[in-house]
């Protein structure tokens, strides 16, 4: 694999940057693989990378129906944090944050992870009680989170309006300083480059149309738009399309797929130093390195596979943002888009095996899976390689819907960006 370094940059500059090699190959699919990962988003790519890197399983293909990172990975607002309420969630998401902290070095690719702090605003007495409970629970789990008064919140983020004369006044905030954002497509590209260098085949424009099973019921391969491929292990990592894929193996999933949308403004000079989230009024704001304000909205009220989202959801979010940060009233919005998020009843992900031998699933990240990308891929690769869960993903298998051991981040946070 070519290495990115200051020296290499200088040396290639002398040649006019003409001889950089492609970041990953475009191989033809082989007849058979040890493991097939369906879905070339961040989670699928990370899974393949860790299968090859940590478990020595290199005869792996990632099958992606479009282009890598073209799903939710390339559509999200990139908020990364680990201040979830329950012990199981804190362990999973903080495992991810620890991997984020070394990811650019690990992949030799700048994923632009920026720990600028994520501040979650409280607007009501209920918010205050809930967030303080989060702060205490997080500290017990070794996850940083601190309570700020409204004045301290404004000090941390000066453009914030903390006037009490608003519809939803800011009455305090929970701040995770280690939290932040990363560059979404760089994450996909970095993992793709790393996985490819270890021998993983990344096959784009290859839609899986059926999952094959043998007489015992175990998986034996997939049918795709580029032919049939044999395998004894399949990892389905297809976010909003997971129910469709799993129905190919006759597995019914506890998932609903909703459109979730985001929008960006025209670029402006650096004015917004951190990430601000308001679950109560559904607004999520950060400023990209290009200067655009990156804004996340809530999910639509109805299930759908349309990658757009209702206009009234976006306008509701903008109403809230104009109240929270009045100077943004003068910003023009450049573009908006949607993704399809796969939502579980307890708003926690599903990571692990299924009733079908050889079939594994990684889904249910809903509105908040980007932040988990490295941790999710890391423990999912473990489960596929060893055939049993890692201690971190053990509570997140499908079994919890049978045993009733829900990890109810829905009640805890309402949304989970
Ligand atoms: C607008 C929006 C904002 C968000 N904001 C945040 C945020 O701020 N922070 C956060 O943590 N999370 C956020 N999320 C959620 C986050 O984006 C997802 O949880 C995460 O990116 C999921 O990654 P993935 O790799 O599982 O899925 P994806 O990136 O969606 O990848 C799945 C891939 O599967 C492919 N696929 C589907 N069907 C097939 C098939 N039949 N054959 C082959 N390939 C197939 C798709 O083309 C797709 O590329 C947001 C999501 C959206 C839509």
CSV table of C-alpha atoms and ligand atoms in Angstrom, one decimal:
chain,number,residue,atom,x,y,z
A,1,UNK,CA,0.0,0.0,0.0
A,2,UNK,CA,1.4,3.4,-0.8
A,3,UNK,CA,2.0,5.4,2.3
A,4,UNK,CA,0.9,9.0,2.9
A,5,UNK,CA,3.6,11.0,4.6
A,6,UNK,CA,5.1,14.5,4.3
A,7,UNK,CA,8.1,13.0,2.5
A,8,UNK,CA,5.9,11.2,-0.1
A,9,UNK,CA,3.8,14.3,-0.6
A,10,UNK,CA,6.9,16.3,-1.4
A,11,UNK,CA,8.3,13.6,-3.6
A,12,UNK,CA,5.1,13.2,-5.6
A,13,UNK,CA,4.7,17.0,-5.9
A,14,UNK,CA,8.0,17.0,-7.9
A,15,UNK,CA,6.3,14.8,-10.4
A,16,UNK,CA,3.1,16.9,-10.5
A,17,UNK,CA,1.2,14.4,-8.4
A,18,UNK,CA,0.7,12.2,-11.5
A,19,UNK,CA,1.8,8.9,-10.1
A,20,UNK,CA,-0.4,8.3,-7.0
A,21,UNK,CA,-1.8,4.8,-7.4
A,22,UNK,CA,-5.6,4.1,-7.1
A,23,UNK,CA,-6.6,3.8,-3.4
A,24,UNK,CA,-8.2,0.4,-3.9
A,25,UNK,CA,-8.5,-2.2,-6.7
A,26,UNK,CA,-11.7,-2.9,-8.7
A,27,UNK,CA,-11.5,-6.7,-8.9
A,28,UNK,CA,-13.9,-9.1,-10.6
A,29,UNK,CA,-15.8,-11.2,-8.1
A,30,UNK,CA,-14.2,-14.6,-7.4
A,31,UNK,CA,-16.3,-17.8,-7.4
A,32,UNK,CA,-16.1,-18.2,-3.6
A,33,UNK,CA,-15.0,-16.3,-0.5
A,34,UNK,CA,-14.5,-17.3,3.2
A,35,UNK,CA,-16.7,-14.4,4.2
A,36,UNK,CA,-19.0,-12.1,2.2
A,37,UNK,CA,-20.0,-8.7,3.7
A,38,UNK,CA,-23.1,-7.3,2.0
A,39,UNK,CA,-23.0,-3.4,2.2
A,40,UNK,CA,-20.1,-1.2,1.6
A,41,UNK,CA,-20.9,1.5,4.1
A,42,UNK,CA,-18.5,2.4,7.0
A,43,UNK,CA,-19.7,-0.6,9.2
A,44,UNK,CA,-19.2,-3.1,6.4
A,45,UNK,CA,-15.8,-1.8,5.3
A,46,UNK,CA,-14.6,-1.6,9.0
A,47,UNK,CA,-15.8,-5.2,9.5
A,48,UNK,CA,-13.8,-6.5,6.5
A,49,UNK,CA,-10.8,-4.5,7.6
A,50,UNK,CA,-10.8,-6.0,11.1
A,51,UNK,CA,-11.5,-9.5,9.8
A,52,UNK,CA,-8.3,-9.2,7.7
A,53,UNK,CA,-6.2,-7.3,10.2
A,54,UNK,CA,-7.1,-8.9,13.6
A,55,UNK,CA,-8.3,-12.3,12.6
A,56,UNK,CA,-6.2,-13.1,9.5
A,57,UNK,CA,-9.3,-13.8,7.4
A,58,UNK,CA,-8.4,-12.2,4.1
A,59,UNK,CA,-10.4,-14.1,1.5
A,60,UNK,CA,-13.2,-11.6,2.0
A,61,UNK,CA,-15.5,-9.7,-0.4
A,62,UNK,CA,-17.5,-6.6,0.3
A,63,UNK,CA,-20.5,-6.5,-2.1
A,64,UNK,CA,-22.0,-3.0,-2.6
A,65,UNK,CA,-24.9,-2.3,-4.8
A,66,UNK,CA,-23.9,1.3,-5.5
A,67,UNK,CA,-20.6,2.9,-4.5
A,68,UNK,CA,-18.9,2.6,-1.2
A,69,UNK,CA,-20.0,5.2,1.4
A,70,UNK,CA,-23.0,6.1,-0.8
A,71,UNK,CA,-25.6,5.0,1.8
A,72,UNK,CA,-26.0,6.6,5.3
A,73,UNK,CA,-22.3,6.7,5.8
A,74,UNK,CA,-22.0,9.5,3.2
A,75,UNK,CA,-25.3,11.2,4.2
A,76,UNK,CA,-24.9,11.6,8.0
A,77,UNK,CA,-24.1,14.7,10.1
A,78,UNK,CA,-21.0,12.9,11.6
A,79,UNK,CA,-21.7,13.5,15.3
A,80,UNK,CA,-19.5,11.2,17.4
A,81,UNK,CA,-20.1,10.8,21.1
A,82,UNK,CA,-20.3,8.0,23.7
A,83,UNK,CA,-22.4,9.5,26.5
A,84,UNK,CA,-25.2,6.9,26.3
A,85,UNK,CA,-27.1,6.1,29.4
A,86,UNK,CA,-26.9,2.3,29.8
A,87,UNK,CA,-23.7,0.4,30.7
A,88,UNK,CA,-23.9,-1.8,27.6
A,89,UNK,CA,-24.2,1.2,25.2
A,90,UNK,CA,-21.5,3.2,27.0
A,91,UNK,CA,-19.1,0.2,26.6
A,92,UNK,CA,-19.9,-0.1,22.9
A,93,UNK,CA,-19.8,3.6,21.9
A,94,UNK,CA,-16.8,4.3,24.1
A,95,UNK,CA,-14.9,1.4,22.5
A,96,UNK,CA,-15.6,3.2,19.2
A,97,UNK,CA,-14.4,6.6,20.5
A,98,UNK,CA,-11.2,5.0,21.7
A,99,UNK,CA,-10.6,3.6,18.2
A,100,UNK,CA,-11.6,6.9,16.6
A,101,UNK,CA,-8.8,8.6,18.7
A,102,UNK,CA,-6.1,6.5,16.8
A,103,UNK,CA,-7.9,5.9,13.5
A,104,UNK,CA,-6.1,8.3,11.2
A,105,UNK,CA,-2.7,6.8,12.4
A,106,UNK,CA,-4.0,3.2,12.2
A,107,UNK,CA,-5.3,3.7,8.6
A,108,UNK,CA,-2.6,6.2,7.5
A,109,UNK,CA,-5.5,8.2,6.2
A,110,UNK,CA,-6.8,11.5,7.7
A,111,UNK,CA,-10.4,10.8,8.8
A,112,UNK,CA,-10.4,14.4,10.2
A,113,UNK,CA,-11.6,13.3,13.7
A,114,UNK,CA,-12.1,16.5,15.6
A,115,UNK,CA,-12.8,16.3,19.3
A,116,UNK,CA,-14.4,19.7,19.6
A,117,UNK,CA,-17.0,18.7,22.1
A,118,UNK,CA,-20.7,17.8,21.8
A,119,UNK,CA,-23.1,19.8,23.9
A,120,UNK,CA,-26.6,18.5,24.5
A,121,UNK,CA,-29.0,21.3,25.4
A,122,UNK,CA,-31.6,21.0,28.1
A,123,UNK,CA,-34.8,23.0,27.7
A,124,UNK,CA,-37.1,21.6,30.3
A,125,UNK,CA,-37.0,20.2,33.9
A,126,UNK,CA,-37.3,16.7,32.4
A,127,UNK,CA,-34.3,17.4,30.2
A,128,UNK,CA,-32.3,18.6,33.2
A,129,UNK,CA,-33.1,15.5,35.3
A,130,UNK,CA,-32.4,13.1,32.4
A,131,UNK,CA,-29.1,14.7,31.4
A,132,UNK,CA,-27.9,14.9,34.9
A,133,UNK,CA,-28.7,11.2,35.2
A,134,UNK,CA,-26.6,10.6,32.1
A,135,UNK,CA,-23.7,12.6,33.5
A,136,UNK,CA,-23.6,10.5,36.7
A,137,UNK,CA,-24.1,7.2,34.8
A,138,UNK,CA,-21.4,8.1,32.3
A,139,UNK,CA,-18.9,9.0,35.0
A,140,UNK,CA,-19.5,5.7,36.7
A,141,UNK,CA,-18.6,4.0,33.4
A,142,UNK,CA,-15.5,6.1,32.9
A,143,UNK,CA,-17.1,8.1,30.1
A,144,UNK,CA,-16.5,11.9,30.3
A,145,UNK,CA,-19.6,14.0,30.6
A,146,UNK,CA,-20.2,17.2,32.6
A,147,UNK,CA,-23.1,19.4,33.5
A,148,UNK,CA,-23.0,23.1,32.4
A,149,UNK,CA,-25.3,26.0,33.4
A,150,UNK,CA,-26.8,28.0,30.6
A,151,UNK,CA,-24.1,30.7,31.1
A,152,UNK,CA,-21.3,28.1,30.9
A,153,UNK,CA,-23.0,26.7,27.8
A,154,UNK,CA,-22.9,30.1,26.2
A,155,UNK,CA,-19.3,30.5,27.2
A,156,UNK,CA,-18.4,27.2,25.4
A,157,UNK,CA,-20.5,28.2,22.4
A,158,UNK,CA,-20.8,32.0,22.2
A,159,UNK,CA,-23.4,32.2,19.3
A,160,UNK,CA,-26.0,30.4,21.4
A,161,UNK,CA,-29.1,32.3,22.5
A,162,UNK,CA,-29.7,31.7,26.2
A,163,UNK,CA,-32.4,34.3,26.6
A,164,UNK,CA,-35.2,33.0,28.9
A,165,UNK,CA,-37.8,34.7,26.6
A,166,UNK,CA,-37.8,31.9,24.0
A,167,UNK,CA,-40.2,29.1,23.3
A,168,UNK,CA,-37.7,26.5,24.5
A,169,UNK,CA,-35.1,28.4,26.7
A,170,UNK,CA,-31.7,26.8,27.3
A,171,UNK,CA,-31.6,25.9,31.0
A,172,UNK,CA,-28.4,24.0,31.0
A,173,UNK,CA,-26.4,21.4,28.9
A,174,UNK,CA,-24.4,18.2,29.1
A,175,UNK,CA,-21.0,18.4,27.5
A,176,UNK,CA,-18.8,15.6,26.4
A,177,UNK,CA,-15.5,17.1,25.5
A,178,UNK,CA,-14.0,14.0,23.9
A,179,UNK,CA,-16.9,13.9,21.5
A,180,UNK,CA,-16.9,15.6,18.1
A,181,UNK,CA,-17.1,15.0,14.3
A,182,UNK,CA,-15.1,13.2,11.6
A,183,UNK,CA,-15.1,13.4,7.8
A,184,UNK,CA,-17.7,10.7,6.7
A,185,UNK,CA,-16.4,9.8,3.2
A,186,UNK,CA,-12.8,9.7,4.5
A,187,UNK,CA,-13.8,7.1,7.0
A,188,UNK,CA,-15.2,4.9,4.2
A,189,UNK,CA,-12.2,5.5,2.0
A,190,UNK,CA,-9.7,4.9,4.8
A,191,UNK,CA,-11.2,1.6,5.7
A,192,UNK,CA,-11.6,0.6,2.0
A,193,UNK,CA,-7.9,1.4,1.4
A,194,UNK,CA,-6.8,-0.5,4.5
A,195,UNK,CA,-9.0,-3.5,3.8
A,196,UNK,CA,-7.9,-3.6,0.1
A,197,UNK,CA,-4.3,-3.6,1.1
A,198,UNK,CA,-4.9,-6.7,3.3
A,199,UNK,CA,-6.4,-8.5,0.3
A,200,UNK,CA,-10.2,-7.8,0.7
A,201,UNK,CA,-12.0,-7.5,-2.6
A,202,UNK,CA,-14.3,-4.4,-2.8
A,203,UNK,CA,-16.9,-5.0,-5.5
A,204,UNK,CA,-19.0,-2.1,-6.3
A,205,UNK,CA,-22.1,-2.0,-8.5
A,206,UNK,CA,-22.9,-5.5,-7.3
A,207,UNK,CA,-26.4,-5.9,-5.8
A,208,UNK,CA,-27.2,-9.0,-3.8
A,209,UNK,CA,-30.5,-10.3,-5.0
A,210,UNK,CA,-30.8,-13.6,-3.1
A,211,UNK,CA,-29.2,-15.5,-0.2
A,212,UNK,CA,-28.6,-19.2,-1.0
A,213,UNK,CA,-28.9,-21.9,1.7
A,214,UNK,CA,-28.1,-25.6,1.6
A,215,UNK,CA,-30.2,-28.5,2.6
A,216,UNK,CA,-29.3,-28.0,6.3
A,217,UNK,CA,-30.5,-24.4,6.1
A,218,UNK,CA,-27.0,-22.9,6.5
A,219,UNK,CA,-25.9,-20.2,4.1
A,220,UNK,CA,-24.1,-21.4,1.0
A,221,UNK,CA,-23.8,-18.2,-1.1
A,222,UNK,CA,-25.4,-15.2,-2.7
A,223,UNK,CA,-26.9,-14.3,-6.0
A,224,UNK,CA,-25.9,-11.0,-7.3
A,225,UNK,CA,-26.2,-8.8,-10.4
A,226,UNK,CA,-22.7,-9.9,-11.2
A,227,UNK,CA,-23.3,-13.7,-10.8
A,228,UNK,CA,-23.5,-16.3,-8.0
A,229,UNK,CA,-20.8,-16.4,-5.3
A,230,UNK,CA,-20.3,-19.2,-2.8
A,231,UNK,CA,-19.5,-18.7,0.9
A,232,UNK,CA,-20.2,-20.2,4.3
A,233,UNK,CA,-20.4,-16.9,6.1
A,234,UNK,CA,-22.3,-13.8,5.3
A,235,UNK,CA,-22.4,-10.5,7.2
A,236,UNK,CA,-25.4,-8.3,6.3
A,237,UNK,CA,-24.5,-4.6,6.9
A,238,UNK,CA,-27.1,-2.8,4.9
A,239,UNK,CA,-28.7,-0.2,7.3
A,240,UNK,CA,-32.1,0.8,6.0
A,241,UNK,CA,-32.3,-2.1,3.6
A,242,UNK,CA,-31.6,-4.8,6.2
A,243,UNK,CA,-35.2,-6.1,6.4
A,244,UNK,CA,-35.1,-6.7,2.6
A,245,UNK,CA,-31.9,-8.5,2.8
A,246,UNK,CA,-32.8,-10.7,5.8
A,247,UNK,CA,-36.1,-11.6,4.2
A,248,UNK,CA,-34.0,-13.3,1.5
A,249,UNK,CA,-33.0,-15.8,4.2
A,250,UNK,CA,-36.5,-15.9,5.7
A,251,UNK,CA,-35.5,-13.9,8.8
A,252,UNK,CA,-38.0,-11.3,10.0
A,253,UNK,CA,-36.3,-8.4,11.7
A,254,UNK,CA,-37.6,-6.1,14.5
A,255,UNK,CA,-36.8,-3.1,12.4
A,256,UNK,CA,-38.7,-0.2,10.8
A,257,UNK,CA,-37.1,2.0,8.1
A,258,UNK,CA,-37.6,5.8,8.2
A,259,UNK,CA,-36.2,8.7,6.1
A,260,UNK,CA,-33.9,10.9,8.1
A,261,UNK,CA,-32.7,14.1,6.5
A,262,UNK,CA,-29.9,16.7,6.9
A,263,UNK,CA,-29.0,20.0,5.2
A,264,UNK,CA,-26.1,22.3,4.9
A,265,UNK,CA,-25.8,26.1,4.6
A,266,UNK,CA,-23.6,28.2,2.4
A,267,UNK,CA,-20.0,28.2,3.8
A,268,UNK,CA,-19.1,31.0,6.2
A,269,UNK,CA,-16.0,31.8,8.3
A,270,UNK,CA,-15.5,29.7,11.4
A,271,UNK,CA,-18.2,30.9,13.9
A,272,UNK,CA,-19.4,27.7,15.6
A,273,UNK,CA,-16.7,26.0,17.8
A,274,UNK,CA,-18.5,22.8,18.8
A,275,UNK,CA,-21.4,20.5,18.1
A,276,UNK,CA,-24.7,21.4,19.6
A,277,UNK,CA,-27.6,19.0,19.8
A,278,UNK,CA,-31.1,19.7,21.0
A,279,UNK,CA,-33.2,16.5,21.2
A,280,UNK,CA,-36.2,18.3,22.5
A,281,UNK,CA,-36.6,20.6,19.5
A,282,UNK,CA,-34.8,18.3,17.1
A,283,UNK,CA,-31.8,20.3,15.9
A,284,UNK,CA,-28.2,19.3,15.5
A,285,UNK,CA,-25.5,21.7,14.4
A,286,UNK,CA,-21.8,21.7,13.6
A,287,UNK,CA,-19.6,23.6,11.2
A,288,UNK,CA,-17.7,21.7,8.6
A,289,UNK,CA,-14.1,22.4,7.7
A,290,UNK,CA,-15.4,23.9,4.5
A,291,UNK,CA,-17.4,26.4,6.6
A,292,UNK,CA,-20.9,25.0,5.9
A,293,UNK,CA,-23.3,24.7,8.9
A,294,UNK,CA,-24.2,21.0,8.9
A,295,UNK,CA,-27.7,20.5,10.3
A,296,UNK,CA,-29.5,17.3,11.2
A,297,UNK,CA,-33.2,17.0,11.5
A,298,UNK,CA,-35.5,14.3,12.9
A,299,UNK,CA,-37.0,11.3,11.2
A,300,UNK,CA,-40.2,11.4,9.3
A,301,UNK,CA,-43.3,10.2,11.1
A,302,UNK,CA,-43.9,7.4,8.6
A,303,UNK,CA,-41.9,4.5,7.3
A,304,UNK,CA,-40.6,4.8,3.8
A,305,UNK,CA,-37.7,3.9,1.5
A,306,UNK,CA,-37.6,7.3,-0.2
A,307,UNK,CA,-34.2,9.0,0.4
A,308,UNK,CA,-35.8,12.4,0.8
A,309,UNK,CA,-37.9,13.3,3.9
A,310,UNK,CA,-40.8,15.7,4.4
A,311,UNK,CA,-40.2,19.4,4.0
A,312,UNK,CA,-42.1,20.2,7.2
A,313,UNK,CA,-39.5,18.2,9.2
A,314,UNK,CA,-36.7,20.4,7.8
A,315,UNK,CA,-38.6,23.6,8.3
A,316,UNK,CA,-39.4,22.7,11.9
A,317,UNK,CA,-35.6,22.1,12.5
A,318,UNK,CA,-34.7,25.5,10.9
A,319,UNK,CA,-37.3,27.2,13.0
A,320,UNK,CA,-35.7,25.8,16.1
A,321,UNK,CA,-32.2,26.7,14.9
A,322,UNK,CA,-33.1,30.3,14.2
A,323,UNK,CA,-34.3,30.6,17.8
A,324,UNK,CA,-31.2,28.8,19.2
A,325,UNK,CA,-28.7,30.8,17.1
A,326,UNK,CA,-30.4,34.0,15.9
A,327,UNK,CA,-27.5,35.0,13.6
A,328,UNK,CA,-28.2,31.9,11.4
A,329,UNK,CA,-31.4,33.6,10.2
A,330,UNK,CA,-29.2,35.3,7.6
A,331,UNK,CA,-27.8,32.0,6.3
A,332,UNK,CA,-29.0,30.5,3.0
A,333,UNK,CA,-29.4,26.7,2.8
A,334,UNK,CA,-27.4,25.1,0.0
A,335,UNK,CA,-28.8,21.6,-0.2
A,336,UNK,CA,-30.6,18.9,1.7
A,337,UNK,CA,-30.8,15.1,1.4
A,338,UNK,CA,-32.1,12.0,3.2
A,339,UNK,CA,-31.0,8.5,4.1
A,340,UNK,CA,-33.0,5.5,5.2
A,341,UNK,CA,-32.3,4.6,8.8
A,342,UNK,CA,-33.2,1.2,10.4
A,343,UNK,CA,-34.8,1.7,13.8
A,344,UNK,CA,-35.2,-1.0,16.5
A,345,UNK,CA,-37.9,-0.9,19.2
A,346,UNK,CA,-35.3,0.0,21.9
A,347,UNK,CA,-33.2,2.3,19.6
A,348,UNK,CA,-30.2,0.1,20.2
A,349,UNK,CA,-28.3,-1.7,17.4
A,350,UNK,CA,-28.4,-5.4,16.6
A,351,UNK,CA,-25.0,-7.0,16.2
A,352,UNK,CA,-24.4,-10.7,15.9
A,353,UNK,CA,-25.6,-14.1,14.7
A,354,UNK,CA,-29.1,-15.1,13.5
A,355,UNK,CA,-31.1,-18.3,13.6
A,356,UNK,CA,-29.6,-19.1,10.1
A,357,UNK,CA,-26.2,-20.8,10.5
A,358,UNK,CA,-23.5,-18.7,8.8
A,359,UNK,CA,-25.6,-15.6,8.6
A,360,UNK,CA,-24.7,-12.6,10.8
A,361,UNK,CA,-26.3,-9.1,10.9
A,362,UNK,CA,-25.1,-5.7,11.9
A,363,UNK,CA,-28.0,-3.1,11.8
A,364,UNK,CA,-30.5,-1.1,13.8
A,365,UNK,CA,-28.2,1.9,14.2
A,366,UNK,CA,-31.1,4.1,13.4
A,367,UNK,CA,-30.2,7.8,13.5
A,368,UNK,CA,-26.9,7.3,15.3
A,369,UNK,CA,-24.6,4.7,13.9
A,370,UNK,CA,-21.8,6.7,12.3
A,371,UNK,CA,-20.2,7.3,15.7
A,372,UNK,CA,-20.0,3.6,16.3
A,373,UNK,CA,-18.3,2.7,12.9
A,374,UNK,CA,-14.9,1.5,14.2
A,375,UNK,CA,-16.2,-0.2,17.3
A,376,UNK,CA,-19.1,-1.9,15.5
A,377,UNK,CA,-16.8,-3.2,12.8
A,378,UNK,CA,-14.3,-4.3,15.4
A,379,UNK,CA,-16.6,-6.5,17.5
A,380,UNK,CA,-18.7,-7.7,14.5
A,381,UNK,CA,-15.5,-9.0,12.9
A,382,UNK,CA,-14.8,-10.8,16.1
A,383,UNK,CA,-18.2,-12.4,16.2
A,384,UNK,CA,-18.0,-13.6,12.5
A,385,UNK,CA,-14.4,-14.9,12.9
A,386,UNK,CA,-15.0,-16.7,16.2
A,387,UNK,CA,-18.7,-17.6,15.8
A,388,UNK,CA,-19.4,-16.2,19.2
A,389,UNK,CA,-19.9,-12.7,20.5
A,390,UNK,CA,-17.3,-10.3,21.8
A,391,UNK,CA,-18.2,-9.3,25.4
A,392,UNK,CA,-19.1,-5.8,24.1
A,393,UNK,CA,-21.6,-7.0,21.4
A,394,UNK,CA,-23.0,-9.9,23.5
A,395,UNK,CA,-25.9,-7.8,24.9
A,396,UNK,CA,-26.7,-6.5,21.4
A,397,UNK,CA,-27.6,-9.8,19.6
A,398,UNK,CA,-31.1,-10.6,18.3
A,399,UNK,CA,-31.6,-12.7,21.4
A,400,UNK,CA,-32.6,-9.7,23.5
A,401,UNK,CA,-35.9,-9.4,21.6
A,402,UNK,CA,-36.7,-13.0,22.6
A,403,UNK,CA,-35.4,-12.7,26.2
A,404,UNK,CA,-36.8,-9.2,26.8
A,405,UNK,CA,-33.4,-7.7,27.8
A,406,UNK,CA,-33.9,-4.4,26.0
A,407,UNK,CA,-31.3,-1.7,26.1
A,408,UNK,CA,-33.8,1.1,26.0
A,409,UNK,CA,-31.9,4.1,24.8
A,410,UNK,CA,-35.3,5.2,23.2
A,411,UNK,CA,-36.7,6.0,26.6
A,412,UNK,CA,-33.3,7.4,27.7
A,413,UNK,CA,-32.7,9.8,24.8
A,414,UNK,CA,-35.6,9.8,22.4
A,415,UNK,CA,-33.1,10.1,19.5
A,416,UNK,CA,-29.6,9.0,19.3
A,417,UNK,CA,-27.6,11.1,16.7
B,1,LIG,C1,-29.3,12.4,7.6
B,1,LIG,C2,-28.6,11.4,8.5
B,1,LIG,C3,-27.9,12.0,9.6
B,1,LIG,C4,-27.3,11.1,10.5
B,1,LIG,N1,-26.5,11.7,11.4
B,1,LIG,C5,-25.7,10.9,12.2
B,1,LIG,C6,-24.8,11.5,13.2
B,1,LIG,O1,-24.7,12.7,13.3
B,1,LIG,N2,-24.1,10.7,14.0
B,1,LIG,C7,-24.2,9.3,13.9
B,1,LIG,O2,-23.5,8.6,14.6
B,1,LIG,N3,-25.0,8.7,13.0
B,1,LIG,C8,-25.8,9.5,12.1
B,1,LIG,N4,-26.6,8.9,11.2
B,1,LIG,C9,-26.7,7.4,11.1
B,1,LIG,C10,-25.5,6.9,10.4
B,1,LIG,O3,-25.4,7.5,9.2
B,1,LIG,C11,-25.7,5.4,10.1
B,1,LIG,O4,-26.1,4.7,11.3
B,1,LIG,C12,-24.4,4.7,9.7
B,1,LIG,O5,-23.8,5.5,8.7
B,1,LIG,C13,-24.8,3.3,9.1
B,1,LIG,O6,-23.6,2.8,8.4
B,1,LIG,P1,-23.7,1.5,7.6
B,1,LIG,O7,-22.4,1.2,7.1
B,1,LIG,O8,-24.4,0.5,8.5
B,1,LIG,O9,-24.8,1.8,6.5
B,1,LIG,P2,-24.7,2.5,5.1
B,1,LIG,O10,-23.6,3.5,5.0
B,1,LIG,O11,-26.1,2.9,4.7
B,1,LIG,O12,-24.2,1.3,4.1
B,1,LIG,C14,-25.1,0.2,3.8
B,1,LIG,C15,-24.8,-0.1,2.3
B,1,LIG,O13,-25.5,-1.3,2.0
B,1,LIG,C16,-25.8,-1.2,0.6
B,1,LIG,N5,-26.8,-2.1,0.2
B,1,LIG,C17,-28.1,-2.1,0.4
B,1,LIG,N6,-28.7,-3.1,-0.1
B,1,LIG,C18,-27.8,-3.8,-0.8
B,1,LIG,C19,-27.8,-5.0,-1.6
B,1,LIG,N7,-29.0,-5.7,-1.8
B,1,LIG,N8,-26.7,-5.5,-2.1
B,1,LIG,C20,-25.5,-4.8,-1.9
B,1,LIG,N9,-25.4,-3.7,-1.2
B,1,LIG,C21,-26.5,-3.2,-0.6
B,1,LIG,C22,-26.2,0.3,0.4
B,1,LIG,O14,-26.0,0.7,-0.9
B,1,LIG,C23,-25.2,1.0,1.4
B,1,LIG,O15,-24.1,1.5,0.7
B,1,LIG,C24,-27.3,9.7,10.3
B,1,LIG,C25,-28.0,9.2,9.2
B,1,LIG,C26,-28.7,10.0,8.3
B,1,LIG,C27,-29.4,9.4,7.2
